[in-house]
mmCIF file of C-alpha atoms in Angstrom:
data_model
loop_
_atom_site.group_PDB
_atom_site.id
_atom_site.type_symbol
_atom_site.label_atom_id
_atom_site.label_comp_id
_atom_site.label_asym_id
_atom_site.label_seq_id
_atom_site.Cartn_x
_atom_site.Cartn_y
_atom_site.Cartn_z
ATOM 1 C CA MET A 4 0.000 0.000 0.000
ATOM 2 C CA ARG A 5 1.306 3.404 -0.909
ATOM 3 C CA LYS A 6 2.449 5.743 1.856
ATOM 4 C CA SER A 7 0.032 8.427 0.681
ATOM 5 C CA THR A 8 -2.906 6.034 1.068
ATOM 6 C CA ILE A 9 -1.782 5.050 4.569
ATOM 7 C CA ARG A 10 -1.570 8.708 5.556
ATOM 8 C CA VAL A 11 -5.143 9.294 4.334
ATOM 9 C CA LEU A 12 -6.470 6.287 6.278
ATOM 10 C CA LEU A 13 -4.698 7.385 9.446
ATOM 11 C CA ALA A 14 -6.151 10.882 9.107
ATOM 12 C CA LEU A 15 -9.661 9.469 8.666
ATOM 13 C CA ALA A 16 -9.219 7.270 11.772
ATOM 14 C CA ALA A 17 -8.151 10.299 13.815
ATOM 15 C CA ILE A 18 -11.189 12.260 12.655
ATOM 16 C CA LEU A 19 -13.519 9.394 13.559
ATOM 17 C CA THR A 20 -11.898 9.069 16.988
ATOM 18 C CA VAL A 21 -12.314 12.802 17.699
ATOM 19 C CA PHE A 22 -15.906 12.649 16.487
ATOM 20 C CA SER A 23 -16.570 9.659 18.729
ATOM 21 C CA PHE A 24 -15.204 11.438 21.805
ATOM 22 C CA ALA A 25 -17.046 14.631 20.899
ATOM 23 C CA SER A 26 -20.274 12.665 20.582
ATOM 24 C CA CYS A 27 -19.771 11.218 24.061
ATOM 25 C CA ASP A 28 -19.000 14.634 25.536
ATOM 26 C CA MET A 29 -22.169 16.103 24.023
ATOM 27 C CA SER A 30 -24.446 13.548 25.640
ATOM 28 C CA GLY A 31 -24.715 15.589 28.899
ATOM 29 C CA PRO A 32 -25.915 14.391 32.304
ATOM 30 C CA ALA A 33 -28.728 11.911 32.619
ATOM 31 C CA GLU A 34 -32.189 13.428 32.902
ATOM 32 C CA ASP A 35 -33.660 13.501 36.435
ATOM 33 C CA THR A 36 -36.882 11.487 36.385
ATOM 34 C CA SER A 37 -36.953 10.422 40.036
ATOM 35 C CA PRO A 38 -39.802 11.817 42.166
ATOM 36 C CA PRO A 39 -38.830 13.751 45.307
ATOM 37 C CA THR A 40 -39.708 12.421 48.751
ATOM 38 C CA VAL A 41 -40.070 13.858 52.259
ATOM 39 C CA THR A 42 -37.183 12.556 54.363
ATOM 40 C CA MET A 43 -37.953 14.197 57.720
ATOM 41 C CA THR A 44 -40.744 16.148 59.410
ATOM 42 C CA THR A 45 -40.929 18.441 62.428
ATOM 43 C CA PRO A 46 -42.824 17.587 64.548
ATOM 44 C CA LEU A 47 -42.300 13.903 63.927
ATOM 45 C CA ALA A 48 -45.316 11.800 63.002
ATOM 46 C CA LEU A 49 -47.394 10.974 66.102
ATOM 47 C CA ALA A 50 -45.405 13.430 68.247
ATOM 48 C CA THR A 51 -47.085 14.647 71.431
ATOM 49 C CA ASN A 52 -46.665 17.666 73.717
ATOM 50 C CA VAL A 53 -45.930 19.947 70.732
ATOM 51 C CA SER A 54 -45.842 23.661 71.581
ATOM 52 C CA ILE A 55 -48.870 25.540 70.302
ATOM 53 C CA ASN A 56 -46.693 28.264 68.748
ATOM 54 C CA SER A 57 -44.516 25.805 66.785
ATOM 55 C CA SER A 58 -43.882 25.827 63.060
ATOM 56 C CA ILE A 59 -44.329 22.650 61.017
ATOM 57 C CA SER A 60 -41.665 21.627 58.527
ATOM 58 C CA ALA A 61 -40.767 18.938 56.006
ATOM 59 C CA ARG A 62 -37.360 18.266 54.502
ATOM 60 C CA PHE A 63 -37.204 16.995 50.915
ATOM 61 C CA SER A 64 -34.763 14.550 49.372
ATOM 62 C CA GLU A 65 -33.633 17.109 46.769
ATOM 63 C CA ALA A 66 -33.916 20.739 45.726
ATOM 64 C CA MET A 67 -37.487 21.776 45.010
ATOM 65 C CA ASP A 68 -39.167 24.294 42.731
ATOM 66 C CA PRO A 69 -40.031 27.058 45.256
ATOM 67 C CA ASN A 70 -42.974 28.162 43.114
ATOM 68 C CA THR A 71 -44.716 24.883 43.961
ATOM 69 C CA VAL A 72 -43.910 24.871 47.702
ATOM 70 C CA VAL A 73 -46.795 27.148 48.639
ATOM 71 C CA ALA A 74 -49.697 27.264 51.079
ATOM 72 C CA LEU A 75 -52.056 25.615 48.570
ATOM 73 C CA ASN A 76 -49.832 22.522 48.550
ATOM 74 C CA PHE A 77 -48.801 22.444 52.236
ATOM 75 C CA THR A 78 -51.758 22.564 54.600
ATOM 76 C CA LEU A 79 -52.510 22.054 58.276
ATOM 77 C CA THR A 80 -55.892 21.157 59.745
ATOM 78 C CA LYS A 81 -57.325 19.887 62.988
ATOM 79 C CA SER A 82 -57.782 16.141 62.557
ATOM 80 C CA SER A 83 -61.383 16.516 63.695
ATOM 81 C CA SER A 84 -62.182 18.992 60.881
ATOM 82 C CA LEU A 85 -59.999 18.215 57.879
ATOM 83 C CA SER A 86 -61.901 20.581 55.590
ATOM 84 C CA VAL A 87 -61.017 23.708 57.635
ATOM 85 C CA PRO A 88 -57.399 24.752 57.066
ATOM 86 C CA VAL A 89 -55.297 26.541 59.670
ATOM 87 C CA LEU A 90 -54.222 29.962 58.378
ATOM 88 C CA GLY A 91 -50.484 30.308 57.964
ATOM 89 C CA ASN A 92 -47.509 31.150 55.757
ATOM 90 C CA VAL A 93 -45.369 28.662 53.865
ATOM 91 C CA VAL A 94 -41.748 29.433 53.027
ATOM 92 C CA TYR A 95 -39.186 27.287 51.256
ATOM 93 C CA ASP A 96 -35.773 27.150 52.918
ATOM 94 C CA LEU A 97 -33.389 26.940 49.953
ATOM 95 C CA PRO A 98 -30.190 25.542 51.519
ATOM 96 C CA ASN A 99 -32.025 23.053 53.734
ATOM 97 C CA THR A 100 -34.490 21.934 51.006
ATOM 98 C CA THR A 101 -37.155 22.391 53.682
ATOM 99 C CA ALA A 102 -40.729 23.679 53.550
ATOM 100 C CA ARG A 103 -41.946 25.449 56.698
ATOM 101 C CA PHE A 104 -45.584 26.112 57.598
ATOM 102 C CA SER A 105 -45.928 28.864 60.223
ATOM 103 C CA PRO A 106 -49.419 29.342 61.702
ATOM 104 C CA LYS A 107 -50.594 32.960 61.921
ATOM 105 C CA SER A 108 -51.858 32.342 65.459
ATOM 106 C CA ASN A 109 -51.344 29.755 68.177
ATOM 107 C CA LEU A 110 -52.711 26.269 67.700
ATOM 108 C CA GLU A 111 -55.163 24.849 70.235
ATOM 109 C CA ASN A 112 -53.899 22.946 73.257
ATOM 110 C CA ASN A 113 -54.283 19.178 73.575
ATOM 111 C CA THR A 114 -55.465 18.829 69.969
ATOM 112 C CA GLU A 115 -54.443 16.496 67.158
ATOM 113 C CA TYR A 116 -53.464 18.176 63.885
ATOM 114 C CA THR A 117 -52.916 16.756 60.404
ATOM 115 C CA ALA A 118 -50.244 18.148 58.079
ATOM 116 C CA THR A 119 -50.485 17.417 54.347
ATOM 117 C CA ILE A 120 -48.101 18.039 51.456
ATOM 118 C CA THR A 121 -49.759 17.292 48.128
ATOM 119 C CA THR A 122 -48.294 15.766 44.981
ATOM 120 C CA SER A 123 -48.413 19.221 43.375
ATOM 121 C CA VAL A 124 -45.014 20.067 44.866
ATOM 122 C CA LYS A 125 -42.236 19.475 42.317
ATOM 123 C CA ASP A 126 -38.477 19.242 42.247
ATOM 124 C CA LYS A 127 -36.237 21.444 40.105
ATOM 125 C CA SER A 128 -36.669 19.032 37.162
ATOM 126 C CA GLY A 129 -40.463 19.184 37.346
ATOM 127 C CA ASN A 130 -40.994 15.786 38.959
ATOM 128 C CA SER A 131 -43.940 15.550 41.362
ATOM 129 C CA MET A 132 -43.985 13.470 44.526
ATOM 130 C CA ALA A 133 -45.322 9.987 43.842
ATOM 131 C CA GLN A 134 -47.758 10.255 46.727
ATOM 132 C CA GLN A 135 -48.793 12.966 49.157
ATOM 133 C CA LYS A 136 -47.159 13.183 52.575
ATOM 134 C CA VAL A 137 -49.557 13.128 55.532
ATOM 135 C CA TRP A 138 -48.673 13.024 59.224
ATOM 136 C CA THR A 139 -50.304 13.895 62.554
ATOM 137 C CA PHE A 140 -49.140 15.290 65.890
ATOM 138 C CA THR A 141 -50.781 16.397 69.152
ATOM 139 C CA THR A 142 -50.203 19.710 70.919
ATOM 140 C CA ALA A 143 -49.300 20.175 74.575
ATOM 141 C CA THR A 144 -51.747 20.520 77.427
ATOM 142 C CA VAL A 145 -52.356 23.988 78.862
ATOM 143 C CA GLY A 146 -49.630 25.252 81.192
ATOM 144 C CA LEU A 147 -49.663 28.039 83.765
ATOM 145 C CA GLY A 148 -49.370 31.648 82.685
ATOM 146 C CA PRO A 149 -50.572 33.454 79.554
ATOM 147 C CA ALA A 150 -50.781 31.951 76.081
ATOM 148 C CA PRO A 151 -47.383 32.005 74.344
ATOM 149 C CA VAL A 152 -46.610 34.675 71.761
ATOM 150 C CA ALA A 153 -47.081 33.474 68.174
ATOM 151 C CA LEU A 154 -43.887 34.322 66.274
ATOM 152 C CA GLY A 155 -45.048 33.279 62.801
ATOM 153 C CA THR A 156 -42.149 32.898 60.379
ATOM 154 C CA ALA A 157 -39.877 34.826 62.776
ATOM 155 C CA LEU A 158 -39.744 31.514 64.660
ATOM 156 C CA ASN A 159 -37.419 30.237 61.918
ATOM 157 C CA PHE A 160 -34.622 32.640 62.953
ATOM 158 C CA VAL A 161 -32.359 32.947 65.967
ATOM 159 C CA MET A 162 -31.671 36.610 65.125
ATOM 160 C CA LEU A 163 -33.603 39.168 63.093
ATOM 161 C CA ALA A 164 -33.032 42.890 62.642
ATOM 162 C CA LYS A 165 -34.214 45.658 60.360
ATOM 163 C CA THR A 166 -31.044 47.754 60.080
ATOM 164 C CA GLY A 167 -28.154 45.353 60.681
ATOM 165 C CA ILE A 168 -26.463 42.543 62.605
ATOM 166 C CA SER A 169 -22.791 42.879 63.554
ATOM 167 C CA SER A 170 -20.261 40.538 65.134
ATOM 168 C CA VAL A 171 -16.868 41.068 66.708
ATOM 169 C CA PRO A 172 -15.290 37.670 65.907
ATOM 170 C CA ALA A 173 -15.489 35.108 66.895
ATOM 171 C CA SER A 174 -19.115 34.803 67.919
ATOM 172 C CA VAL A 175 -20.832 31.405 67.941
ATOM 173 C CA ILE A 176 -24.360 31.384 66.555
ATOM 174 C CA THR A 177 -26.615 28.360 66.148
ATOM 175 C CA GLY A 178 -29.581 29.076 63.873
ATOM 176 C CA ASP A 179 -30.414 31.290 60.900
ATOM 177 C CA ILE A 180 -30.013 35.075 60.986
ATOM 178 C CA GLY A 181 -31.502 37.726 58.722
ATOM 179 C CA VAL A 182 -31.906 41.435 58.012
ATOM 180 C CA SER A 183 -34.594 43.371 56.134
ATOM 181 C CA PRO A 184 -35.051 45.922 54.638
ATOM 182 C CA ALA A 185 -31.281 46.173 55.149
ATOM 183 C CA ALA A 186 -29.018 44.636 52.504
ATOM 184 C CA GLU A 187 -26.355 41.983 53.031
ATOM 185 C CA SER A 188 -23.705 44.685 53.442
ATOM 186 C CA PHE A 189 -25.282 45.356 56.862
ATOM 187 C CA LEU A 190 -24.339 41.854 58.037
ATOM 188 C CA THR A 191 -20.861 42.820 59.264
ATOM 189 C CA GLY A 192 -18.001 40.910 60.854
ATOM 190 C CA PHE A 193 -19.151 37.504 59.612
ATOM 191 C CA SER A 194 -16.743 36.979 56.654
ATOM 192 C CA GLN A 195 -19.615 35.375 54.779
ATOM 193 C CA THR A 196 -19.450 33.298 51.628
ATOM 194 C CA LYS A 197 -22.229 34.044 49.147
ATOM 195 C CA ALA A 198 -24.497 31.444 47.590
ATOM 196 C CA THR A 199 -27.730 31.741 45.608
ATOM 197 C CA GLY A 200 -30.321 33.262 47.930
ATOM 198 C CA TYR A 201 -28.256 33.015 51.132
ATOM 199 C CA SER A 202 -24.755 33.181 52.592
ATOM 200 C CA THR A 203 -22.724 31.138 55.053
ATOM 201 C CA SER A 204 -20.276 32.136 57.782
ATOM 202 C CA PRO A 205 -17.755 30.240 59.937
ATOM 203 C CA GLN A 206 -19.416 31.875 62.964
ATOM 204 C CA VAL A 207 -22.915 30.629 62.117
ATOM 205 C CA THR A 208 -24.231 27.071 62.227
ATOM 206 C CA GLY A 209 -27.068 28.001 59.919
ATOM 207 C CA PHE A 210 -27.508 30.528 57.133
ATOM 208 C CA LEU A 211 -27.514 34.293 56.642
ATOM 209 C CA TYR A 212 -30.298 36.071 54.745
ATOM 210 C CA ALA A 213 -30.820 39.660 53.589
ATOM 211 C CA ALA A 214 -33.370 41.693 51.654
ATOM 212 C CA ASP A 215 -31.223 42.074 48.516
ATOM 213 C CA MET A 216 -30.535 38.381 47.923
ATOM 214 C CA THR A 217 -31.888 36.251 45.065
ATOM 215 C CA PRO A 218 -35.667 35.587 45.180
ATOM 216 C CA PRO A 219 -37.573 34.187 46.962
ATOM 217 C CA THR A 220 -35.390 35.403 49.872
ATOM 218 C CA PRO A 221 -36.621 39.057 49.799
ATOM 219 C CA ILE A 222 -40.263 37.992 50.271
ATOM 220 C CA LYS A 223 -39.221 35.520 52.958
ATOM 221 C CA MET A 224 -37.424 38.273 54.880
ATOM 222 C CA THR A 225 -40.241 40.809 54.504
ATOM 223 C CA THR A 226 -42.673 38.278 55.956
ATOM 224 C CA ALA A 227 -40.358 37.372 58.843
ATOM 225 C CA ILE A 228 -39.830 41.023 59.839
ATOM 226 C CA SER A 229 -43.573 41.688 59.659
ATOM 227 C CA ASP A 230 -44.231 38.642 61.851
ATOM 228 C CA MET A 231 -41.593 39.852 64.326
ATOM 229 C CA GLU A 232 -43.344 43.224 64.633
ATOM 230 C CA THR A 233 -46.725 41.508 65.035
ATOM 231 C CA ALA A 234 -45.281 39.344 67.813
ATOM 232 C CA TYR A 235 -43.862 42.427 69.559
ATOM 233 C CA ASN A 236 -47.266 44.106 69.524
ATOM 234 C CA ASP A 237 -48.947 40.936 70.744
ATOM 235 C CA ALA A 238 -46.636 40.766 73.770
ATOM 236 C CA LYS A 239 -46.904 44.509 74.427
ATOM 237 C CA ASN A 240 -50.699 44.589 74.303
ATOM 238 C CA ARG A 241 -51.427 41.721 76.694
ATOM 239 C CA ILE A 242 -53.617 43.038 79.516
ATOM 240 C CA THR A 243 -54.318 42.273 83.188
ATOM 241 C CA PRO A 244 -50.793 41.507 84.411
ATOM 242 C CA ASN A 245 -50.257 39.142 87.307
ATOM 243 C CA PHE A 246 -47.378 41.310 88.556
ATOM 244 C CA THR A 247 -46.979 45.076 88.142
ATOM 245 C CA ASN A 248 -43.692 46.960 88.699
ATOM 246 C CA LEU A 249 -42.218 44.031 90.617
ATOM 247 C CA GLY A 250 -39.134 45.118 92.559
ATOM 248 C CA SER A 251 -39.467 48.603 91.060
ATOM 249 C CA GLY A 252 -37.742 47.145 88.013
ATOM 250 C CA GLU A 253 -34.858 45.347 89.767
ATOM 251 C CA ILE A 254 -35.494 41.614 89.440
ATOM 252 C CA GLY A 255 -32.044 40.278 90.347
ATOM 253 C CA GLY A 256 -32.239 37.757 93.186
ATOM 254 C CA LYS A 257 -35.924 36.988 92.577
ATOM 255 C CA THR A 258 -37.669 33.768 91.569
ATOM 256 C CA LEU A 259 -40.236 34.417 88.845
ATOM 257 C CA THR A 260 -43.234 32.082 88.520
ATOM 258 C CA PRO A 261 -45.341 31.816 85.331
ATOM 259 C CA GLY A 262 -47.446 34.850 84.460
ATOM 260 C CA LEU A 263 -47.677 38.243 82.796
ATOM 261 C CA TYR A 264 -45.306 40.856 84.267
ATOM 262 C CA SER A 265 -45.478 44.561 83.484
ATOM 263 C CA TRP A 266 -43.182 47.477 84.303
ATOM 264 C CA GLY A 267 -43.662 51.182 83.598
ATOM 265 C CA THR A 268 -39.898 51.552 84.060
ATOM 266 C CA SER A 269 -36.698 50.000 82.828
ATOM 267 C CA VAL A 270 -35.781 46.535 84.135
ATOM 268 C CA THR A 271 -32.374 45.618 85.535
ATOM 269 C CA ILE A 272 -30.857 42.268 86.455
ATOM 270 C CA SER A 273 -28.028 42.990 88.905
ATOM 271 C CA SER A 274 -27.684 39.458 90.289
ATOM 272 C CA ASP A 275 -28.841 36.008 89.263
ATOM 273 C CA VAL A 276 -32.595 35.699 88.586
ATOM 274 C CA THR A 277 -34.472 32.384 88.588
ATOM 275 C CA ILE A 278 -37.388 31.519 86.313
ATOM 276 C CA SER A 279 -39.222 28.556 87.808
ATOM 277 C CA GLY A 280 -42.044 26.544 86.271
ATOM 278 C CA GLY A 281 -43.052 23.585 84.135
ATOM 279 C CA ALA A 282 -42.275 22.725 80.528
ATOM 280 C CA ASN A 283 -45.577 24.141 79.210
ATOM 281 C CA ASP A 284 -45.689 27.224 81.452
ATOM 282 C CA VAL A 285 -45.331 30.703 79.924
ATOM 283 C CA TRP A 286 -43.800 34.017 81.024
ATOM 284 C CA ILE A 287 -44.289 37.394 79.309
ATOM 285 C CA PHE A 288 -42.276 40.367 80.606
ATOM 286 C CA GLN A 289 -43.475 43.802 79.407
ATOM 287 C CA THR A 290 -40.880 46.549 79.789
ATOM 288 C CA SER A 291 -41.626 50.159 78.822
ATOM 289 C CA GLY A 292 -37.954 51.153 79.131
ATOM 290 C CA ASP A 293 -34.626 49.351 78.761
ATOM 291 C CA LEU A 294 -33.601 45.850 79.815
ATOM 292 C CA THR A 295 -30.091 45.769 81.283
ATOM 293 C CA MET A 296 -28.270 42.723 82.647
ATOM 294 C CA SER A 297 -25.097 43.293 84.641
ATOM 295 C CA ASP A 298 -21.785 41.549 83.956
ATOM 296 C CA ALA A 299 -21.303 37.902 84.903
ATOM 297 C CA PHE A 300 -24.837 37.189 86.157
ATOM 298 C CA ASN A 301 -27.288 34.556 84.927
ATOM 299 C CA VAL A 302 -30.918 33.884 84.136
ATOM 300 C CA VAL A 303 -31.430 30.430 85.631
ATOM 301 C CA LEU A 304 -34.243 28.042 84.606
ATOM 302 C CA THR A 305 -35.637 25.495 87.076
ATOM 303 C CA GLY A 306 -38.531 23.035 87.270
ATOM 304 C CA GLY A 307 -38.501 22.287 83.540
ATOM 305 C CA ALA A 308 -39.038 25.885 82.352
ATOM 306 C CA GLN A 309 -38.084 26.344 78.697
ATOM 307 C CA ALA A 310 -36.473 29.393 77.084
ATOM 308 C CA LYS A 311 -38.860 29.166 74.115
ATOM 309 C CA ASN A 312 -41.774 29.934 76.471
ATOM 310 C CA ILE A 313 -40.188 33.084 77.971
ATOM 311 C CA PHE A 314 -40.862 36.368 76.133
ATOM 312 C CA TRP A 315 -39.156 39.680 76.947
ATOM 313 C CA GLN A 316 -40.942 42.623 75.294
ATOM 314 C CA VAL A 317 -38.620 45.621 75.545
ATOM 315 C CA ALA A 318 -39.644 49.095 74.335
ATOM 316 C CA GLY A 319 -36.141 50.505 74.828
ATOM 317 C CA LYS A 320 -32.784 48.855 74.249
ATOM 318 C CA THR A 321 -31.520 45.533 75.571
ATOM 319 C CA THR A 322 -27.970 45.105 76.892
ATOM 320 C CA LEU A 323 -26.491 41.850 78.192
ATOM 321 C CA GLY A 324 -23.316 42.403 80.208
ATOM 322 C CA THR A 325 -19.913 40.833 79.768
ATOM 323 C CA THR A 326 -20.064 37.017 80.296
ATOM 324 C CA ALA A 327 -23.723 37.261 81.373
ATOM 325 C CA HIS A 328 -26.033 34.361 80.463
ATOM 326 C CA PHE A 329 -29.632 34.959 79.352
ATOM 327 C CA GLU A 330 -32.644 32.783 78.587
ATOM 328 C CA GLY A 331 -35.693 33.580 76.441
ATOM 329 C CA VAL A 332 -37.014 35.309 73.348
ATOM 330 C CA ILE A 333 -36.200 39.031 73.220
ATOM 331 C CA LEU A 334 -38.693 41.138 71.255
ATOM 332 C CA CYS A 335 -37.030 44.551 71.245
ATOM 333 C CA GLN A 336 -38.313 47.734 69.628
ATOM 334 C CA THR A 337 -34.788 49.140 69.329
ATOM 335 C CA SER A 338 -31.373 47.458 69.687
ATOM 336 C CA ILE A 339 -30.013 44.296 71.302
ATOM 337 C CA THR A 340 -26.351 44.219 72.414
ATOM 338 C CA LEU A 341 -24.456 41.203 73.750
ATOM 339 C CA ASN A 342 -21.215 42.393 75.299
ATOM 340 C CA THR A 343 -17.958 40.423 75.333
ATOM 341 C CA GLY A 344 -18.518 36.755 76.090
ATOM 342 C CA ALA A 345 -22.263 37.085 76.786
ATOM 343 C CA SER A 346 -24.449 34.106 75.911
ATOM 344 C CA MET A 347 -28.110 33.322 75.515
ATOM 345 C CA ASN A 348 -30.467 30.478 74.722
ATOM 346 C CA GLY A 349 -33.360 31.968 72.817
ATOM 347 C CA LYS A 350 -33.895 34.506 70.059
ATOM 348 C CA ALA A 351 -32.708 38.084 69.563
ATOM 349 C CA LEU A 352 -35.384 39.859 67.485
ATOM 350 C CA ALA A 353 -34.761 43.595 67.122
ATOM 351 C CA GLN A 354 -36.520 46.335 65.200
ATOM 352 C CA THR A 355 -33.214 48.175 64.708
ATOM 353 C CA LEU A 356 -29.946 46.237 65.137
ATOM 354 C CA VAL A 357 -28.270 43.342 66.944
ATOM 355 C CA ALA A 358 -24.610 43.699 67.992
ATOM 356 C CA LEU A 359 -22.459 40.781 69.234
ATOM 357 C CA ASP A 360 -18.997 40.877 70.791
ATOM 358 C CA MET A 361 -17.570 37.348 70.814
ATOM 359 C CA ALA A 362 -20.980 36.205 72.037
ATOM 360 C CA THR A 363 -22.785 32.859 71.919
ATOM 361 C CA VAL A 364 -26.416 32.654 70.805
ATOM 362 C CA THR A 365 -28.233 29.313 70.580
ATOM 363 C CA ASP A 366 -31.657 29.010 68.989
ATOM 364 C CA VAL A 367 -34.654 27.435 70.698
ATOM 365 C CA GLU A 368 -37.840 26.238 69.037
#
């Protein structure tokens, strides 16, 4: 065979080989045809003693189309009247692939509820669930004290603020944080890494959200801030207190039983204070001035009292002293400051800003 012919055949073989590889490269990833499933729910199926101001959530096996994870497709009803839905908001938590139903008002005590997610929810590829997800749970019996404050979608955050959240590193935060109408630039000191619709930070076991992030985050944040303000007004407007101007505003050294407390002054905690009661009991503290906790003192819980059932409504500013430890949900009309080494179990929900100085904040729900 002539050399020229061999060269032509070799060239044709090379072209065919390149074409073959190119064809393989152009095939792309396999199409997703698998239906999504619900892998976990909160509360768990058949759970009992569920707080009446809880949110209800379901985690999916994969990323979902947020336009399908809506109130029409995620409902809650009393098991005794399945045709009457509980009013609430549904938000889709992008990084956790989780749908959250937040009732607009408290559920009823000692009542079984049924949660339903229909097959109309779809994953990012348009696949529907193969069958609807249905589970039931029963709420807690009535405890002592007032009804708890309904936080709505604000319950999904450990910290919320309207104008900014700052940290002097390294703070340790467990739970999601968010600002609105402030932009992400007002989340300072966190060294965050941006993703689509949220950010992460080495100081936060959870996610950071702001009003200028990719949709649907802006709507999610607007709703959460509105629910925070509604919760503040709910706590502020409770009437007929069990205790009025207790200790003239100094509650250090006291043991506080369940009930509604009201002060026409600022409140100070200048020594350890004890909150004593059962797991379903509720405390609401109404403060028309500031709430100030001195350095190195503690809010101590006894008898099974839970931080999630303790609500501090503060019209002024809130300041937790150096290395102080606090328990409860702070609903503050102005600012919340945690000085160096301060810690709290609860939520810091402020209508201006939250400032942390190497502080520890752990969410409760």
